[in-house]
mmCIF file of C-alpha atoms in Angstrom:
data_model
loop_
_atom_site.group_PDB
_atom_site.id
_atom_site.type_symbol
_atom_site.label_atom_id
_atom_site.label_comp_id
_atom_site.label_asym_id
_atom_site.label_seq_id
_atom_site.Cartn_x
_atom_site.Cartn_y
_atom_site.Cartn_z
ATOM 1 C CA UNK A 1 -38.800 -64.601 30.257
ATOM 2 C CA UNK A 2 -35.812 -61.643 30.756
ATOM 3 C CA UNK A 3 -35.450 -59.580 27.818
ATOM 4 C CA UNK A 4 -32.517 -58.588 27.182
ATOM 5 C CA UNK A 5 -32.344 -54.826 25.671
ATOM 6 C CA UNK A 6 -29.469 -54.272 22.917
ATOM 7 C CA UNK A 7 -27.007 -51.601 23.376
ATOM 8 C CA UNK A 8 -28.454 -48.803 21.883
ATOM 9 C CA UNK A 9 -26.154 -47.403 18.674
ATOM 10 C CA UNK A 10 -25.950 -44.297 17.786
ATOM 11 C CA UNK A 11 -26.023 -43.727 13.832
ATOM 12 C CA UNK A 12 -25.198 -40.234 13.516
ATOM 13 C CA UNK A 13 -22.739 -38.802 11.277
ATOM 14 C CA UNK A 14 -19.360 -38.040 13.507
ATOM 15 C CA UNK A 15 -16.014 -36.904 12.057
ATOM 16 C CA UNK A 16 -13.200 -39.178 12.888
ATOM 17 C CA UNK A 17 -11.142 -38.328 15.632
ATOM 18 C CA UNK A 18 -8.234 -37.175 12.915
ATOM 19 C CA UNK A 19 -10.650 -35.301 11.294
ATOM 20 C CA UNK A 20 -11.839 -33.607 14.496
ATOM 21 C CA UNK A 21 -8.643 -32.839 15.693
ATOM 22 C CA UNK A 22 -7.350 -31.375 12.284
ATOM 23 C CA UNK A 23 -10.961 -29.026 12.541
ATOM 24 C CA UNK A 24 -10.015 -28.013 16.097
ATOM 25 C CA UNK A 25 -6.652 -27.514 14.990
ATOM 26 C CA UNK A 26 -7.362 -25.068 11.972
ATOM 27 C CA UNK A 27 -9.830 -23.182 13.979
ATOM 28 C CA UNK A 28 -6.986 -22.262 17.050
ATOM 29 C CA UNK A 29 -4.460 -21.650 13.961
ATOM 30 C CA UNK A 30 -7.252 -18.858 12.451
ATOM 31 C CA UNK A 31 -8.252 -17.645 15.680
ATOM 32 C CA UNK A 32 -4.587 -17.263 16.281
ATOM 33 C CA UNK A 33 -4.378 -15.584 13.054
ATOM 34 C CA UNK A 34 -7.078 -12.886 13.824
ATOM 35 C CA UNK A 35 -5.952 -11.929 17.177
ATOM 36 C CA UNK A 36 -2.364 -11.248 15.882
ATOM 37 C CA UNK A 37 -3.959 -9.269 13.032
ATOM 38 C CA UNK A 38 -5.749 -7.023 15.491
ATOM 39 C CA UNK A 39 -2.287 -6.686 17.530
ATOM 40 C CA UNK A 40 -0.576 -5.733 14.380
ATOM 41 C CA UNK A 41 -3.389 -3.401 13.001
ATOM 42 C CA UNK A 42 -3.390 -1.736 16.377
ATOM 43 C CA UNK A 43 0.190 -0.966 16.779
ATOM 44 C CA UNK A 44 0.178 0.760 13.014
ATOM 45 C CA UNK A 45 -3.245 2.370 14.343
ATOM 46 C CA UNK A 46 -1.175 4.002 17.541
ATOM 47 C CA UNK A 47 2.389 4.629 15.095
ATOM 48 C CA UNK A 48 0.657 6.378 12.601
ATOM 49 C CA UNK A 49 -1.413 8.192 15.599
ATOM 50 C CA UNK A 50 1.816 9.954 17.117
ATOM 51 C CA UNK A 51 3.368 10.886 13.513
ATOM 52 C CA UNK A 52 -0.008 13.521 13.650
ATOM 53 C CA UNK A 53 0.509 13.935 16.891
ATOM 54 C CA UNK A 54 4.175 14.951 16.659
ATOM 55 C CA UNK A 55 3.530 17.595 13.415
ATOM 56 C CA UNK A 56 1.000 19.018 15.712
ATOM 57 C CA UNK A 57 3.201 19.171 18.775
ATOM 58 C CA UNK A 58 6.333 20.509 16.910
ATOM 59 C CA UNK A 59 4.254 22.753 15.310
ATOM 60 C CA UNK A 60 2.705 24.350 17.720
ATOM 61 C CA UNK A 61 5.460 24.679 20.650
ATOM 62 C CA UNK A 62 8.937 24.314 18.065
ATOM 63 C CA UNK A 63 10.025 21.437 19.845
ATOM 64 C CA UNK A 64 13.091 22.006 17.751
ATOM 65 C CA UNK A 65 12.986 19.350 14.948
ATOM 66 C CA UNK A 66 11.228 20.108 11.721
ATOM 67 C CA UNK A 67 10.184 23.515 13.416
ATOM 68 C CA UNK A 68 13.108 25.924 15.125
ATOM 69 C CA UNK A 69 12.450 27.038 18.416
ATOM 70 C CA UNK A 70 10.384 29.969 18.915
ATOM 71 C CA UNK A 71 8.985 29.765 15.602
ATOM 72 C CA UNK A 72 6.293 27.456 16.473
ATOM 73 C CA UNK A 73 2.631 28.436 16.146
ATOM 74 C CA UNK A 74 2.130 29.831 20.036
ATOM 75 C CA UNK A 75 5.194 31.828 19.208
ATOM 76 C CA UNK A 76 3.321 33.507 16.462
ATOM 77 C CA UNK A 77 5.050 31.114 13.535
ATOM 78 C CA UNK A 78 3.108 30.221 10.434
ATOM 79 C CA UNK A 79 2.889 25.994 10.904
ATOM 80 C CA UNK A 80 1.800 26.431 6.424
ATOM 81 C CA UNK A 81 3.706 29.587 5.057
ATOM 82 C CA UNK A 82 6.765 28.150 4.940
ATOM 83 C CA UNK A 83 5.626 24.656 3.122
ATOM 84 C CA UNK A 84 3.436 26.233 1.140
ATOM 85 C CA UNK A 85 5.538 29.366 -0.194
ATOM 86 C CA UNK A 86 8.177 26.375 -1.012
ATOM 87 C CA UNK A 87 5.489 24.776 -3.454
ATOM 88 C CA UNK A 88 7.513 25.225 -7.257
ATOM 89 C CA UNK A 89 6.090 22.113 -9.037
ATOM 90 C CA UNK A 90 2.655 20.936 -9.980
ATOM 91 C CA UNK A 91 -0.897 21.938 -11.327
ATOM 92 C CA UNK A 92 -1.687 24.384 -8.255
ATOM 93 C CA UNK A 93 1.247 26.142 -7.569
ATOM 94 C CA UNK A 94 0.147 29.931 -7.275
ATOM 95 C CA UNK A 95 -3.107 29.129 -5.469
ATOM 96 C CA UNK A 96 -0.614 27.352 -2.905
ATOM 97 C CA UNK A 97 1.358 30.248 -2.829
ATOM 98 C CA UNK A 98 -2.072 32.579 -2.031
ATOM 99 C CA UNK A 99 -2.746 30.146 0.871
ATOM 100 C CA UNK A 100 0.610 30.433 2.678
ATOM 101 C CA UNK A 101 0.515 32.047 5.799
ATOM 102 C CA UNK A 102 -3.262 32.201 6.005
ATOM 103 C CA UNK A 103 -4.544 31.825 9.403
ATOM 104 C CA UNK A 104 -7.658 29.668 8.178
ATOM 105 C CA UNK A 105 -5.415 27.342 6.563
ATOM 106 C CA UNK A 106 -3.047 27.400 9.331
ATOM 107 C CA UNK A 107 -6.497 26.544 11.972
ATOM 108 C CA UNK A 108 -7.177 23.561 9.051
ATOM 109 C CA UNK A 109 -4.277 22.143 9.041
ATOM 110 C CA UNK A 110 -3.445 21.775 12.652
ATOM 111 C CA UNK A 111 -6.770 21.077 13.323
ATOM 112 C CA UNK A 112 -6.593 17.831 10.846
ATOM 113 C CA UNK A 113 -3.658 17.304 12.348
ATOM 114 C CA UNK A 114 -4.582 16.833 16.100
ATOM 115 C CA UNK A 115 -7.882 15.866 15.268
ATOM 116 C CA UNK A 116 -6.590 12.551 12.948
ATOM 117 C CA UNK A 117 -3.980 12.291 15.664
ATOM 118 C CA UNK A 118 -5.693 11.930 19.165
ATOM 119 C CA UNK A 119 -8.672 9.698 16.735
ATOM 120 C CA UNK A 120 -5.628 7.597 15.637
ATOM 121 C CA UNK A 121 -4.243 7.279 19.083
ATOM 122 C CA UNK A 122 -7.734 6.654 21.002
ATOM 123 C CA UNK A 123 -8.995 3.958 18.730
ATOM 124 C CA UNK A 124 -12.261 6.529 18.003
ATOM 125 C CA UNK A 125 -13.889 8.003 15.022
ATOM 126 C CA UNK A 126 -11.631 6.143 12.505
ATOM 127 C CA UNK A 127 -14.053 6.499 9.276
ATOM 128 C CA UNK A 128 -13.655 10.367 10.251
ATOM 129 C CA UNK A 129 -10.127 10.529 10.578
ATOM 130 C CA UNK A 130 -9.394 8.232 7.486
ATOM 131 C CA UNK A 131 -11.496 10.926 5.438
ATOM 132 C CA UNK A 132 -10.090 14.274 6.686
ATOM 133 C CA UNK A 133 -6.496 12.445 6.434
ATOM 134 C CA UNK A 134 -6.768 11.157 2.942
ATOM 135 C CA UNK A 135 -7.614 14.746 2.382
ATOM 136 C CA UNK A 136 -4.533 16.283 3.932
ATOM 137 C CA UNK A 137 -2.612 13.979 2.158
ATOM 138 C CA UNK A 138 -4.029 14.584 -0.999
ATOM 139 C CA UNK A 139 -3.658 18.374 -0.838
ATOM 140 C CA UNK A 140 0.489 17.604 0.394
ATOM 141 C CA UNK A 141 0.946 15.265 -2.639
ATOM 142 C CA UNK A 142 -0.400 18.292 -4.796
ATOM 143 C CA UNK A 143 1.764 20.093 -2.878
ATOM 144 C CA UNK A 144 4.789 18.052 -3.510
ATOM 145 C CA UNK A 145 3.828 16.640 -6.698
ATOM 146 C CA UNK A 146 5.540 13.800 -7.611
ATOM 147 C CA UNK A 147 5.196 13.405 -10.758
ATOM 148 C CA UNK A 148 7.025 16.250 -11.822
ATOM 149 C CA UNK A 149 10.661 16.250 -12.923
ATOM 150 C CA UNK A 150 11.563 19.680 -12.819
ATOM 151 C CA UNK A 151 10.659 22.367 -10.555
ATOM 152 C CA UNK A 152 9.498 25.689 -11.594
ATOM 153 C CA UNK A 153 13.607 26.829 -11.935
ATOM 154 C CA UNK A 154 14.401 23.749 -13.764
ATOM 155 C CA UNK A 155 16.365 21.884 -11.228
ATOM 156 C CA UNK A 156 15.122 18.227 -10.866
ATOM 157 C CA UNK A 157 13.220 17.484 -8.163
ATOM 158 C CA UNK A 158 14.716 14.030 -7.238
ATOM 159 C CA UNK A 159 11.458 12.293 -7.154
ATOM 160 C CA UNK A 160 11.659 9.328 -6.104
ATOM 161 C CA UNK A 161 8.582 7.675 -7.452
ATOM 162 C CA UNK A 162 5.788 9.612 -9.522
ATOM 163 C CA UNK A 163 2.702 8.329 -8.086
ATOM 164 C CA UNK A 164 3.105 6.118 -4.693
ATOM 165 C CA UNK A 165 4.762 8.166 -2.701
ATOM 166 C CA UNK A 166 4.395 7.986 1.319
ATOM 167 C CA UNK A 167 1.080 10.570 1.290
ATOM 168 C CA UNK A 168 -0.812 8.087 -0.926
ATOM 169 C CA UNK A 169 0.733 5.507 1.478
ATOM 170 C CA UNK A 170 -0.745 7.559 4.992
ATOM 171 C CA UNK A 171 -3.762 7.671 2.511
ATOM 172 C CA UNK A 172 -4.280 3.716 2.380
ATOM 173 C CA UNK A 173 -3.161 3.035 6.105
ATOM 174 C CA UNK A 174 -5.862 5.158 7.013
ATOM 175 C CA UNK A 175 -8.421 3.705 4.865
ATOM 176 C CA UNK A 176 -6.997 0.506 6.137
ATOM 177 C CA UNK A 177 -7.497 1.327 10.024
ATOM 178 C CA UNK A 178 -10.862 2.060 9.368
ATOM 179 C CA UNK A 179 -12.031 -0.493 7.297
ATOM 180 C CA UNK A 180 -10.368 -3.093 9.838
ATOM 181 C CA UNK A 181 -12.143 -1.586 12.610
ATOM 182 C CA UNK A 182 -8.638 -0.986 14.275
ATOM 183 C CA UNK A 183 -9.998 0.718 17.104
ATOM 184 C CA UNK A 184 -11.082 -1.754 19.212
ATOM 185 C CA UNK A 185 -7.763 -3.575 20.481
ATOM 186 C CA UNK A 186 -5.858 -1.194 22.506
ATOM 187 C CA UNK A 187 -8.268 1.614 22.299
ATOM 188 C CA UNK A 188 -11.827 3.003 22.701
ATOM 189 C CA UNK A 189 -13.293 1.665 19.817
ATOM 190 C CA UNK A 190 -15.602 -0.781 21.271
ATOM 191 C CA UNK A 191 -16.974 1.939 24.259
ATOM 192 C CA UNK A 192 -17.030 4.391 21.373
ATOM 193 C CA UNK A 193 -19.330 2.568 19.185
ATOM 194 C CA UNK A 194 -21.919 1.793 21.886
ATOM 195 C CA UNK A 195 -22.712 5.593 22.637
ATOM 196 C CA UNK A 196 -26.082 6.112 21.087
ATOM 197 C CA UNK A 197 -25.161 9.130 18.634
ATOM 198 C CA UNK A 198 -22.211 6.871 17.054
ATOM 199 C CA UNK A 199 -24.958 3.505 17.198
ATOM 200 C CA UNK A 200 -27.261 5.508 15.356
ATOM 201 C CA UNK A 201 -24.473 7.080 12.660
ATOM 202 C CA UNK A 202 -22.181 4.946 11.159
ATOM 203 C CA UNK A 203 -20.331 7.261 9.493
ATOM 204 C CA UNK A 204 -18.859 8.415 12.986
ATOM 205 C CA UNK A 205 -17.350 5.298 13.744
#
């Protein structure tokens, strides 16, 4: 006698093609998401890169912008005394003053600046660069102080906002770029992170 075996059914749990194609959906949308958001990090990552870059540059050679020709720091300028001798407002006014013109501030500050800059612009060291930039910025916003509405002669000093001004707003990006791990799309973060002194220090990431 022929036996004749049933189809064989299988009675695990499947989501309905709607269902599926609604999951499969979301996912491309999210992936879609994230890759943009790596694009978009990046491209603040490599703007905010050349606005270092540029101080430095003009800086050093007086490219003729924020810093006259031949007064730039190869030409034996001062890329702080002028800033800093300017400083009438805020909580640290005369020690500003003492620092103006100094050449170890001068070496500092240009070296924060290339240093953030080509870190910024390479995609490397981010966690670095976020921390010696948050600290340039918070030494400028001293600098500047915000919060005040009078200078030292009594004329206002047209602040326009008392806290958030755009140091504390370099500040975050930089935090930002780091925490996001911005160096990876268009730059060297990913080759950066697999040399063995960064793999075995965090912090240099």
């Amino acid at each position: 006698m022929a036996v004749h075996e049933q189809p064989r059914r299988h009675t695990g749990f499947h989501f309905p093609r709607g269902i599926r194609s609604a999951r499969a959906s979301g996912e491309a949308a999210n992936a879609s998401a994230t890759t943009a958001g790596s694009y978009a990090f990046a491209g603040l990552r490599l703007l905010t890169g050349s606005v270092f870059l540029w101080a430095f540059l003009d800086k050093t050679f007086g490219l003729g912008y924020a810093t006259p020709s031949g007064k730039g720091w190869v030409d034996g300028g001062s890329p702080t005394k002028g800033f800093l001798s300017g400083v009438a407002a805020g909580p640290m006014e005369s020690t500003f003053h003492s620092w103006a013109g100094a050449a170890w501030v001068d070496w500092l500050f240009m070296a924060g600046l290339l240093g953030v800059g080509v870190a910024l612009v390479a995609g490397v060291a981010l966690r670095l660069a976020a921390a010696a930039g948050t600290v340039m910025m918070a030494f400028m916003w001293l600098a500047e102080w915000p919060p005040a509405r009078h200078l030292a002669d009594g004329s206002p000093t047209m602040s326009p906002n008392p806290f958030a001004d755009y140091h504390v707003i370099y500040a975050i990006v930089l935090v930002a770029l780091a925490a996001a791990g911005a160096g990876a799309t268009w730059g060297l973060g990913r080759f950066w992170e697999r040399l063995p002194l960064v793999s075995r220090s965090p912090w240099l990431r």
